[in-house]
mmCIF file of C-alpha atoms in Angstrom:
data_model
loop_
_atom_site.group_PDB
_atom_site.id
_atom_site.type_symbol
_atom_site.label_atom_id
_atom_site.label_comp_id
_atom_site.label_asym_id
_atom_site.label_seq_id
_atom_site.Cartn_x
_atom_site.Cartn_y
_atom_site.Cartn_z
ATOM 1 C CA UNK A 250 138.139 65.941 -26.923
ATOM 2 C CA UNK A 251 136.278 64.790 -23.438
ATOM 3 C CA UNK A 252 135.005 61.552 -24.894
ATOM 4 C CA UNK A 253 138.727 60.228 -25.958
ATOM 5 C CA UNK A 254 140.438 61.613 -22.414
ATOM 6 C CA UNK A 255 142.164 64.611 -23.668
ATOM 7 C CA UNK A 256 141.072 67.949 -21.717
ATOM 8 C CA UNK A 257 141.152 71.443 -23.456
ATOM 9 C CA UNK A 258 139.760 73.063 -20.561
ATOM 10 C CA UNK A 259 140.141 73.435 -17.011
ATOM 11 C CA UNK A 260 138.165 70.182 -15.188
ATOM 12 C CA UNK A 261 136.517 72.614 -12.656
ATOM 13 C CA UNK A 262 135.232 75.860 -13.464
ATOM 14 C CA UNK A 263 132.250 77.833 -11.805
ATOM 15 C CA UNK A 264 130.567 79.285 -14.504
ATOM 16 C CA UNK A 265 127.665 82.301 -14.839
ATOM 17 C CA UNK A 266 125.127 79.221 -16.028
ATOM 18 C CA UNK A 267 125.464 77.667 -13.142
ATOM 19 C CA UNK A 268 122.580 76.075 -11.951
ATOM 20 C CA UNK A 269 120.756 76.124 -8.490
ATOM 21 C CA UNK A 270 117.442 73.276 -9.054
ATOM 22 C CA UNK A 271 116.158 75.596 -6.197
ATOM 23 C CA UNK A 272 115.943 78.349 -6.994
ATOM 24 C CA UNK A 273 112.949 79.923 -8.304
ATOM 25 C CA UNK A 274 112.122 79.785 -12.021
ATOM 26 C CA UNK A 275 113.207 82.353 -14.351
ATOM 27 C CA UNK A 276 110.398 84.880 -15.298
ATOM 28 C CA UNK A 277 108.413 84.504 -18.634
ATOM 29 C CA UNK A 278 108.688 86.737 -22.049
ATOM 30 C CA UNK A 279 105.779 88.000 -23.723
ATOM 31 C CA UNK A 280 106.758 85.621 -26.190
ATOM 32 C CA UNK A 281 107.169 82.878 -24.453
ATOM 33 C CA UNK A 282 103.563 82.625 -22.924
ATOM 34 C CA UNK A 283 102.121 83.251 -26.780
ATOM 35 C CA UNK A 284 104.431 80.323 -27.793
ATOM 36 C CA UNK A 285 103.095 78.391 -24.805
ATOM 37 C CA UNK A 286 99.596 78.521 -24.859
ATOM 38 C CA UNK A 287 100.320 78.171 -29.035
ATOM 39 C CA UNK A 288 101.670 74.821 -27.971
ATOM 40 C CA UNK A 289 98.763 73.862 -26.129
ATOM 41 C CA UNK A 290 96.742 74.444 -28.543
ATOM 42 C CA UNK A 291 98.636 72.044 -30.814
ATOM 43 C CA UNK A 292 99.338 69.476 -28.459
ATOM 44 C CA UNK A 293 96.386 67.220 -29.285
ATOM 45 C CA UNK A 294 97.596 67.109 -32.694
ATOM 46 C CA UNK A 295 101.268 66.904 -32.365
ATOM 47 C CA UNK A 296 103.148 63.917 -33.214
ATOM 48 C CA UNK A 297 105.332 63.117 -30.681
ATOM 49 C CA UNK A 298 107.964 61.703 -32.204
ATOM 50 C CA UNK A 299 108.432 65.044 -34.448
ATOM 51 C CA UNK A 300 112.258 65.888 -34.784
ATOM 52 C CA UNK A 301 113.758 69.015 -33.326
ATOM 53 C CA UNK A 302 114.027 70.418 -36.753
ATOM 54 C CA UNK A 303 110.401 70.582 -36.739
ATOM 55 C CA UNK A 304 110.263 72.419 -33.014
ATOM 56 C CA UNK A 305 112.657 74.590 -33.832
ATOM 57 C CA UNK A 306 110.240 75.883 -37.056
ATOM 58 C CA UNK A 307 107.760 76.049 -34.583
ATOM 59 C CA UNK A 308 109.667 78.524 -32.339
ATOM 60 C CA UNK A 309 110.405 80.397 -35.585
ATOM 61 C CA UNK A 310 106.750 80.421 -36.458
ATOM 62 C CA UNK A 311 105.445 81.360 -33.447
ATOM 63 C CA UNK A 312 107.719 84.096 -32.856
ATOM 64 C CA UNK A 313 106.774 85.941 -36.510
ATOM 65 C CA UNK A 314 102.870 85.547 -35.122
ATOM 66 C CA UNK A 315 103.726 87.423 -31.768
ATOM 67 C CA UNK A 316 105.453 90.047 -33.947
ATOM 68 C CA UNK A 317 102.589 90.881 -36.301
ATOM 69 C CA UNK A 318 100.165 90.853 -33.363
ATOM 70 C CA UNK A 319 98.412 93.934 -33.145
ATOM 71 C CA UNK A 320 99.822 96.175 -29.700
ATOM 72 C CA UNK A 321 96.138 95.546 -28.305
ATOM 73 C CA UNK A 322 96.641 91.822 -29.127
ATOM 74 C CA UNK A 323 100.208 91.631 -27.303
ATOM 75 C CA UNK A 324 98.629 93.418 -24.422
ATOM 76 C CA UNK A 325 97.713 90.555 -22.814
ATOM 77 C CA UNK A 326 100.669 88.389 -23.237
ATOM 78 C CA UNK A 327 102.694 91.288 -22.009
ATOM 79 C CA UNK A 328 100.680 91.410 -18.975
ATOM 80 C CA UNK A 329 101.355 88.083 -17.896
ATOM 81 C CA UNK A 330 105.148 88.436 -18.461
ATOM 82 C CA UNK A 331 105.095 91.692 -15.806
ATOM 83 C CA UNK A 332 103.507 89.757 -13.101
ATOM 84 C CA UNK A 333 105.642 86.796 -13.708
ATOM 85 C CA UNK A 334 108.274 89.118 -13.555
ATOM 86 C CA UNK A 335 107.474 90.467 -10.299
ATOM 87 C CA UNK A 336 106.475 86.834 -8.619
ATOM 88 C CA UNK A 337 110.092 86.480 -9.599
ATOM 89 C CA UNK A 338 111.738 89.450 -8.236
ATOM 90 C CA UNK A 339 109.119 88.470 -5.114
ATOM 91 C CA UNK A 340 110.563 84.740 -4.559
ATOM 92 C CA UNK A 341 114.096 86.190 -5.192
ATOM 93 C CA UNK A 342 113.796 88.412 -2.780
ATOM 94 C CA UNK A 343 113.291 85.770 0.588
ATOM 95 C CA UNK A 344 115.016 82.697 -1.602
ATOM 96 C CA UNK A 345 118.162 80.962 0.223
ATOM 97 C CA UNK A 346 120.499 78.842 -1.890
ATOM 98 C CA UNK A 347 120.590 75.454 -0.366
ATOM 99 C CA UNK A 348 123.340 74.705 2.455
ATOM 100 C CA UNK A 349 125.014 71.384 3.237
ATOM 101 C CA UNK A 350 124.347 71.672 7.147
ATOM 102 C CA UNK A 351 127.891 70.186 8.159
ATOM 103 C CA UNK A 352 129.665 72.386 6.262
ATOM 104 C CA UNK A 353 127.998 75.249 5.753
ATOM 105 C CA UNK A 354 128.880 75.362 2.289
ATOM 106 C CA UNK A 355 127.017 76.534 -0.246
ATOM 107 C CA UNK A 356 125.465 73.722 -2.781
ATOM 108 C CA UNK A 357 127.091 75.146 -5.567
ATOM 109 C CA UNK A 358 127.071 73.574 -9.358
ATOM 110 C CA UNK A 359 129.608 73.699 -12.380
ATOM 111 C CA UNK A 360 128.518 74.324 -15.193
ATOM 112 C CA UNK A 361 128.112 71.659 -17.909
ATOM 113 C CA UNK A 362 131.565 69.498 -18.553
ATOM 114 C CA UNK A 363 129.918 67.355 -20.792
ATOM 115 C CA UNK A 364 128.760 68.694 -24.071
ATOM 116 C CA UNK A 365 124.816 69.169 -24.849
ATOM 117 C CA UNK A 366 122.656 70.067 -27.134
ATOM 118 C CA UNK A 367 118.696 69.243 -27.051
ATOM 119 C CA UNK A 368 119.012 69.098 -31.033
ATOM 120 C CA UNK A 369 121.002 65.793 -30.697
ATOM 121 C CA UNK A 370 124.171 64.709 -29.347
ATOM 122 C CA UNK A 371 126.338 62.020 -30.771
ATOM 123 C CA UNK A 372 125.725 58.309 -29.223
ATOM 124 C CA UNK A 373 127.033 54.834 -30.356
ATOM 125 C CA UNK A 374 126.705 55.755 -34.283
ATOM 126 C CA UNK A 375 123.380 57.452 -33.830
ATOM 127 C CA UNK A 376 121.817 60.792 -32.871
ATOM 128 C CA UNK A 377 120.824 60.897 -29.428
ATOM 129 C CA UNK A 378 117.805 63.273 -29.081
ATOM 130 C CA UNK A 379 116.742 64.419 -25.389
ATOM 131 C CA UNK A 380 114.356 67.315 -24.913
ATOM 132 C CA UNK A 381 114.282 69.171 -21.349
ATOM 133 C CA UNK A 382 111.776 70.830 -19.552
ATOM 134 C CA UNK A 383 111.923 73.850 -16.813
ATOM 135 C CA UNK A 384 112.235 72.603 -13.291
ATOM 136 C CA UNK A 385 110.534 74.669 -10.591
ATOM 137 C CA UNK A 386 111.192 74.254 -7.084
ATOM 138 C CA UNK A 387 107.751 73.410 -5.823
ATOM 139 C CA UNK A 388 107.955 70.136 -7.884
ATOM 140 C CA UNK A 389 108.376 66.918 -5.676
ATOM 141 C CA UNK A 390 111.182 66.336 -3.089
ATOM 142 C CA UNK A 391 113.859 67.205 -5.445
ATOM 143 C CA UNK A 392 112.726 70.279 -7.052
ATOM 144 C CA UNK A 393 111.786 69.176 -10.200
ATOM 145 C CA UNK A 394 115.750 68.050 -11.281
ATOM 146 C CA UNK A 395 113.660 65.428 -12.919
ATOM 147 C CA UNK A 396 113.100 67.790 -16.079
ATOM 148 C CA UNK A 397 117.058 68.346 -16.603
ATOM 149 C CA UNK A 398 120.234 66.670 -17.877
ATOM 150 C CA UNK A 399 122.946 66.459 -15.783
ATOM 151 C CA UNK A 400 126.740 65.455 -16.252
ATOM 152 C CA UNK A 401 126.007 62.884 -13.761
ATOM 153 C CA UNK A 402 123.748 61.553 -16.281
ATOM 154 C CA UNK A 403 126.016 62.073 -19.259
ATOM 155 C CA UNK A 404 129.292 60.728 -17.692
ATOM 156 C CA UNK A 405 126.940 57.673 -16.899
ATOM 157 C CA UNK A 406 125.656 57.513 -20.743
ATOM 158 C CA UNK A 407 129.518 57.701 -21.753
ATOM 159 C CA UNK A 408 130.208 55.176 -19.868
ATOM 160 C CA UNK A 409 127.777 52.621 -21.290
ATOM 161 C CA UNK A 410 128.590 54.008 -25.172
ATOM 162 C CA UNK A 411 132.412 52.665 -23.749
ATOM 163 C CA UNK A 412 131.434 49.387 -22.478
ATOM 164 C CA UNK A 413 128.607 48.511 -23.943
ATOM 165 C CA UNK A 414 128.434 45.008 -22.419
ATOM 166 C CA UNK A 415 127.140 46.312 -18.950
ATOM 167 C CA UNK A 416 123.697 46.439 -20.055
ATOM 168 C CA UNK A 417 123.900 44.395 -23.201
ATOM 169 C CA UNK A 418 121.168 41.022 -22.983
ATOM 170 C CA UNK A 419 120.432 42.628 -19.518
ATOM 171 C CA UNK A 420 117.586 43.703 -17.587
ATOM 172 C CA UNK A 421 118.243 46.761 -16.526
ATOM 173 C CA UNK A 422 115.999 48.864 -13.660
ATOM 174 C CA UNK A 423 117.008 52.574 -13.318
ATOM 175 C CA UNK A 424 116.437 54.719 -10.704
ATOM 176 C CA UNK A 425 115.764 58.472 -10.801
ATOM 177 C CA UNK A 426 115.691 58.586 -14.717
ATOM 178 C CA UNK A 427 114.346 61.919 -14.814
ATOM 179 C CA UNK A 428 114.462 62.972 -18.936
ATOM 180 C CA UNK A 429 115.503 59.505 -19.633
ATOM 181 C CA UNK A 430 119.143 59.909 -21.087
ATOM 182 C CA UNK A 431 120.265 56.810 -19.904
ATOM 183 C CA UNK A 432 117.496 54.166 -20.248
ATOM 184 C CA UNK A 433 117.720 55.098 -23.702
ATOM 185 C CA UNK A 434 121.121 55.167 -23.908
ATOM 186 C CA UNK A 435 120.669 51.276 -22.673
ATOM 187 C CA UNK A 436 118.060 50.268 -25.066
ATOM 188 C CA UNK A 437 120.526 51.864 -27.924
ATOM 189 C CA UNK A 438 123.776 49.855 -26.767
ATOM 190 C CA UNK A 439 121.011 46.503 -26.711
ATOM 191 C CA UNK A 440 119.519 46.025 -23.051
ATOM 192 C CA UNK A 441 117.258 43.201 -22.973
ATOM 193 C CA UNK A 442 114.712 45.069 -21.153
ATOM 194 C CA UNK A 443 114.992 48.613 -19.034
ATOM 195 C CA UNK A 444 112.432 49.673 -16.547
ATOM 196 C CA UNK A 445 113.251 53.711 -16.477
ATOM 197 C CA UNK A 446 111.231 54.991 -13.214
ATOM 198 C CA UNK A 447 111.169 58.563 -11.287
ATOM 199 C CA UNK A 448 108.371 60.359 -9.826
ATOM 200 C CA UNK A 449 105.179 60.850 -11.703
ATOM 201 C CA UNK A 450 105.697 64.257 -12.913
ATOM 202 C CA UNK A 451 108.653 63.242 -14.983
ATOM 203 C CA UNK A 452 107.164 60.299 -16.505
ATOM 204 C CA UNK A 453 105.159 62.411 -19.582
ATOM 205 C CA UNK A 454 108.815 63.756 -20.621
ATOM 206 C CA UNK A 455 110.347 60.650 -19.869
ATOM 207 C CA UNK A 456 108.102 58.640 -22.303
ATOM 208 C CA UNK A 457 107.792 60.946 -25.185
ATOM 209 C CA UNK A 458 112.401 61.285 -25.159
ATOM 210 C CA UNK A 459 111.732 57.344 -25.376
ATOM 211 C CA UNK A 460 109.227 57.871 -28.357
ATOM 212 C CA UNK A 461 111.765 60.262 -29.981
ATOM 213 C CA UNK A 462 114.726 57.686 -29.604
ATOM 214 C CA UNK A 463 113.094 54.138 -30.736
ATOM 215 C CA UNK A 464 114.252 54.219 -34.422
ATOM 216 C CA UNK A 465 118.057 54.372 -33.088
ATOM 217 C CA UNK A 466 117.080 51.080 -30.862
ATOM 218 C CA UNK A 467 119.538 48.427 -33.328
ATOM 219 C CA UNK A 468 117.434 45.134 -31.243
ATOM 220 C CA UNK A 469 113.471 45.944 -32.109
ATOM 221 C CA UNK A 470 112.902 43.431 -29.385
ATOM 222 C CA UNK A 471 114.099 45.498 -26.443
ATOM 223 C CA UNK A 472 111.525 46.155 -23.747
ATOM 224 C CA UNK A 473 111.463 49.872 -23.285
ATOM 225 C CA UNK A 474 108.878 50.910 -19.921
ATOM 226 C CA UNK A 475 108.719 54.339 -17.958
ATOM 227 C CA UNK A 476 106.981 53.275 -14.251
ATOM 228 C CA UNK A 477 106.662 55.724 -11.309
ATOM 229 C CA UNK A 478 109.223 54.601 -8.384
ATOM 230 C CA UNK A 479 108.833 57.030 -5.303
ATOM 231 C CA UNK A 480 111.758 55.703 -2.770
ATOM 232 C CA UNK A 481 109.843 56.556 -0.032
ATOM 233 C CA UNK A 482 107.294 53.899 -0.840
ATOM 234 C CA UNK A 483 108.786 51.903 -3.713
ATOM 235 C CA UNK A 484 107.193 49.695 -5.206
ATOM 236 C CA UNK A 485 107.806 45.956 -4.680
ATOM 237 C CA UNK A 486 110.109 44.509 -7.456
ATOM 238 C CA UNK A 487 107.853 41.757 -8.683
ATOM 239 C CA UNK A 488 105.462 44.748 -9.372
ATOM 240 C CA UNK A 489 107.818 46.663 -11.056
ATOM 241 C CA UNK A 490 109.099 44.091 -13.243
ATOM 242 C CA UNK A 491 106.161 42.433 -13.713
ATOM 243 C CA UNK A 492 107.568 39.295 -14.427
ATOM 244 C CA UNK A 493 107.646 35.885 -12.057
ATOM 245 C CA UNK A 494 111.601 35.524 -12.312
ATOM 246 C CA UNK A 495 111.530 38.950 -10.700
ATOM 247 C CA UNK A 496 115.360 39.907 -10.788
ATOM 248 C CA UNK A 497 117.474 42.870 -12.407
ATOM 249 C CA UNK A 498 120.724 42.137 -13.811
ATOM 250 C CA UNK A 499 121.909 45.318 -13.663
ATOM 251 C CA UNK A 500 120.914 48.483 -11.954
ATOM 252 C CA UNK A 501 121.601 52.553 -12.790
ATOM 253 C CA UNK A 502 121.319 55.430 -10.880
ATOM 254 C CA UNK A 503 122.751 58.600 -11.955
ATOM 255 C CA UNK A 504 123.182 62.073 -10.661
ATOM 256 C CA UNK A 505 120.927 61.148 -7.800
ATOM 257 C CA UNK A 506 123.045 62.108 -4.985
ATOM 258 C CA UNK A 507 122.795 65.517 -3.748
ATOM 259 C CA UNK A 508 120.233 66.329 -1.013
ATOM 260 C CA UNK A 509 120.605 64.198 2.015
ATOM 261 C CA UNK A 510 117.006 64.024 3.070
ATOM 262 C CA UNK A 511 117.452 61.602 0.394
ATOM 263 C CA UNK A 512 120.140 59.627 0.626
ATOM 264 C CA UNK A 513 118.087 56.860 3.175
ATOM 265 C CA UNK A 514 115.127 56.253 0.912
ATOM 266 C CA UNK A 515 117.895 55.717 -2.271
ATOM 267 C CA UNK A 516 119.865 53.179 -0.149
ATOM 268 C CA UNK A 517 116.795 51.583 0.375
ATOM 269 C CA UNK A 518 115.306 51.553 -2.515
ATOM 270 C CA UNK A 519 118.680 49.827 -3.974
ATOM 271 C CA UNK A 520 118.617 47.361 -1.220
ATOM 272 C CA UNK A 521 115.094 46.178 -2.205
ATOM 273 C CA UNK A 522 115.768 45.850 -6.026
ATOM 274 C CA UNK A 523 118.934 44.121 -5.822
ATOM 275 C CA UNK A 524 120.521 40.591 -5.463
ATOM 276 C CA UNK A 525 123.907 39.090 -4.928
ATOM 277 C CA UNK A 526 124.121 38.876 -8.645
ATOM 278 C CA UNK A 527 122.892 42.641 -9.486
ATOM 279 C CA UNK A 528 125.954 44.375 -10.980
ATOM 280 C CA UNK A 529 125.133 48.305 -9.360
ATOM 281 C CA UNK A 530 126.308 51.128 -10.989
ATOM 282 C CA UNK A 531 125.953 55.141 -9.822
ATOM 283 C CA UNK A 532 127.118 57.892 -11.001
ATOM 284 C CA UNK A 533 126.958 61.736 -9.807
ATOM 285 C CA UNK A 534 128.625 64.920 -9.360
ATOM 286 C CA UNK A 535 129.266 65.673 -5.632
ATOM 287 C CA UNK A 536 127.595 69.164 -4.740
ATOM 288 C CA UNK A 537 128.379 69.028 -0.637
ATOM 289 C CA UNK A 538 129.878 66.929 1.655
ATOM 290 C CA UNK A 539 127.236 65.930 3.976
ATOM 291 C CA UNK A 540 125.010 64.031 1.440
ATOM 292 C CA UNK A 541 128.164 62.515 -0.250
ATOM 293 C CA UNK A 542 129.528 61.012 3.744
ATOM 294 C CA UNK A 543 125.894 59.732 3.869
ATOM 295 C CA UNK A 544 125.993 57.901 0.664
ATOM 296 C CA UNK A 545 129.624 56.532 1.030
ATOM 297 C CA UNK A 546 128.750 55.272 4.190
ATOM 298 C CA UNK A 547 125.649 53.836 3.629
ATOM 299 C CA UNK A 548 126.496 52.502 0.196
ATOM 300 C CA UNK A 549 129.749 50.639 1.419
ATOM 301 C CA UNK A 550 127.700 48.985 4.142
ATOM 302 C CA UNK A 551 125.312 47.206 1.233
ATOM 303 C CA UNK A 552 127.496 46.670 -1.502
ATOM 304 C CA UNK A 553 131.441 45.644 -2.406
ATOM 305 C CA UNK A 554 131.966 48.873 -3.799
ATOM 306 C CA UNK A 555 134.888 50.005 -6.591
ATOM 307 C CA UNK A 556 135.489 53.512 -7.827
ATOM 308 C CA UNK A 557 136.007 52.977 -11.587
ATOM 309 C CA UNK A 558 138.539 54.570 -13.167
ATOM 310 C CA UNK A 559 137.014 56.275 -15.974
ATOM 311 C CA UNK A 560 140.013 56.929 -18.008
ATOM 312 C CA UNK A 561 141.727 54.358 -17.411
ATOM 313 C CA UNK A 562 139.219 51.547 -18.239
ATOM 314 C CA UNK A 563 137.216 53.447 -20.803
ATOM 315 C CA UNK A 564 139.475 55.866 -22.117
ATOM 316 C CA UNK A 565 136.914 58.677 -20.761
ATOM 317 C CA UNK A 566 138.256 61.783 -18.966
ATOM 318 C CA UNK A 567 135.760 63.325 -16.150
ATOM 319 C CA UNK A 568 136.915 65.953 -13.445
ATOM 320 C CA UNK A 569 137.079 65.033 -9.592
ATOM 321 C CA UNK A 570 134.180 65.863 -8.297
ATOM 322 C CA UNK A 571 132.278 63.209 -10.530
ATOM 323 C CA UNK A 572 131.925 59.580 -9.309
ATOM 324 C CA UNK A 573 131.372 56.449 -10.523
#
């Protein structure tokens, strides 16, 4: 049991699911481009807030259509699956895993420590409901991550369900929200407000995991907003807050350290949206050493900074290589 700081498995295991946010994205089924453009077709009456029980009848349905397809009808979505299957074999072929360019190390990842399940995981008496989406590596400056949980992001979401009074009567910014675990987990556990924000193409995910998620809010008063925050050209605060007393009383950013082309427009970013009186708080697994020497050093320079002790002041076991 993870959540109460008993480990019945090793912390630190490379597994075969493994994930690389780089490389190139998985080729297509047959099915799945039927399912997909069966999707599309449905989107503009879809109700966005439709439980996973409902998806998953969806999947169900769509793949009993494929199957009584005529072969001349599944010609076409077989097509498209053998040249996505060779645009994959293609990109393979030249693709490089990332490299941390002081070590030389590979920018390997564990696989999940933290329980998941896209059906609902367990959250602070409720059901916590988070769908994903396939990254691909030609998304943004960080690959499309945006799309994915990470234990970053859970160990961060554990940590509020803990100690709820972090965010509780607070207004909360967050950067890099990607799928929106934690803002949410923040409106659940009674945030005054929360300003989730991440590059546009996450926002349309972002917003319809909030949509899913606002019966579970226990304050109906709680701002909930999704706003695009590049750190290369943030946004002023006043303009992200949109409010005259423009101040954040608390600040999260999880799993956002682990290419180091970005670690100068984070710091940044969290210099211009905090005060003296902004409690900060960051989470993330480290994936190479140069981007976690640039963060340390950079983040120590703005901020009095303490390592929390997970399992000690929230009863919540994690394995090394994750930080908060």
């Amino acid at each position: 049991d993870i959540y109460n700081g008993r480990l019945d498995r090793p912390v630190f295991t490379m597994s075969s699911d493994a994930r690389d946010p780089n490389a190139p994205k998985k080729p297509l089924t047959a099915l799945d481009f039927y399912a997909q453009a069966a999707r599309r077709k449905e989107d503009a009456a879809k109700d966005v807030t439709a439980d996973d029980t409902q998806t998953q009848a969806s999947s169900e349905l769509y793949e009993l259509e494929f199957n009584n397809l005529s072969d001349a009808e599944k010609a076409t979505w077989y097509k498209l699956a053998r040249r996505d299957k060779i645009r994959y074999k293609k990109e393979m072929a030249t693709y490089e895993p990332p490299v941390d360019s002081s070590s030389g190390c590979r920018l390997l990842l564990m696989g999940r420590f933290f329980p998941f399940d896209s059906e609902g995981i367990p959250f602070a008496d409720t059901t916590l409901i988070i769908k994903e989406a396939q990254n691909s590596s030609h998304i943004g400056e960080d690959g499309g991550t945006g799309l994915n949980v990470w234990d970053g992001a859970q160990l961060l979401l554990r940590y509020i369900e803990k100690v709820p009074n972090i965010v509780k009567n607070k207004r909360v910014i967050e950067l890099g929200s990607g799928c929106g675990i934690v803002g949410v987990a923040a409106a659940i556990c009674g945030c005054k407000e929360v300003i989730m924000t991440d590059l546009s193409y996450a926002l349309p995910l972002m917003r319809e995991n909030v949509e899913i998620n606002r019966a579970a809010w226990k304050d109906k008063n709680v701002v909930v907003s999704c706003k695009e925050c590049d750190w290369f050209q943030p946004p002023p605060v006043d303009e992200l807050l949109g409010h005259y007393d423009s101040k954040a009383d608390v600040l999260l950013v999880a799993d956002c350290v682990w290419l180091s082309s970005l670690i100068a427009p984070l710091l940044r970013t969290l210099k211009l949206y905090t005060t003296e009186s902004t409690d900060v708080f960051i989470t993330y697994q480290q994936r190479g050493k140069e981007a976690h020497d640039l963060f340390m050093e950079g983040i120590h320079k703005l901020f009095d900074v303490v390592d929390i002790d997970t399992l000690k002041e929230a009863d919540l076991a994690k394995p090394d290589v994750f930080h908060l």
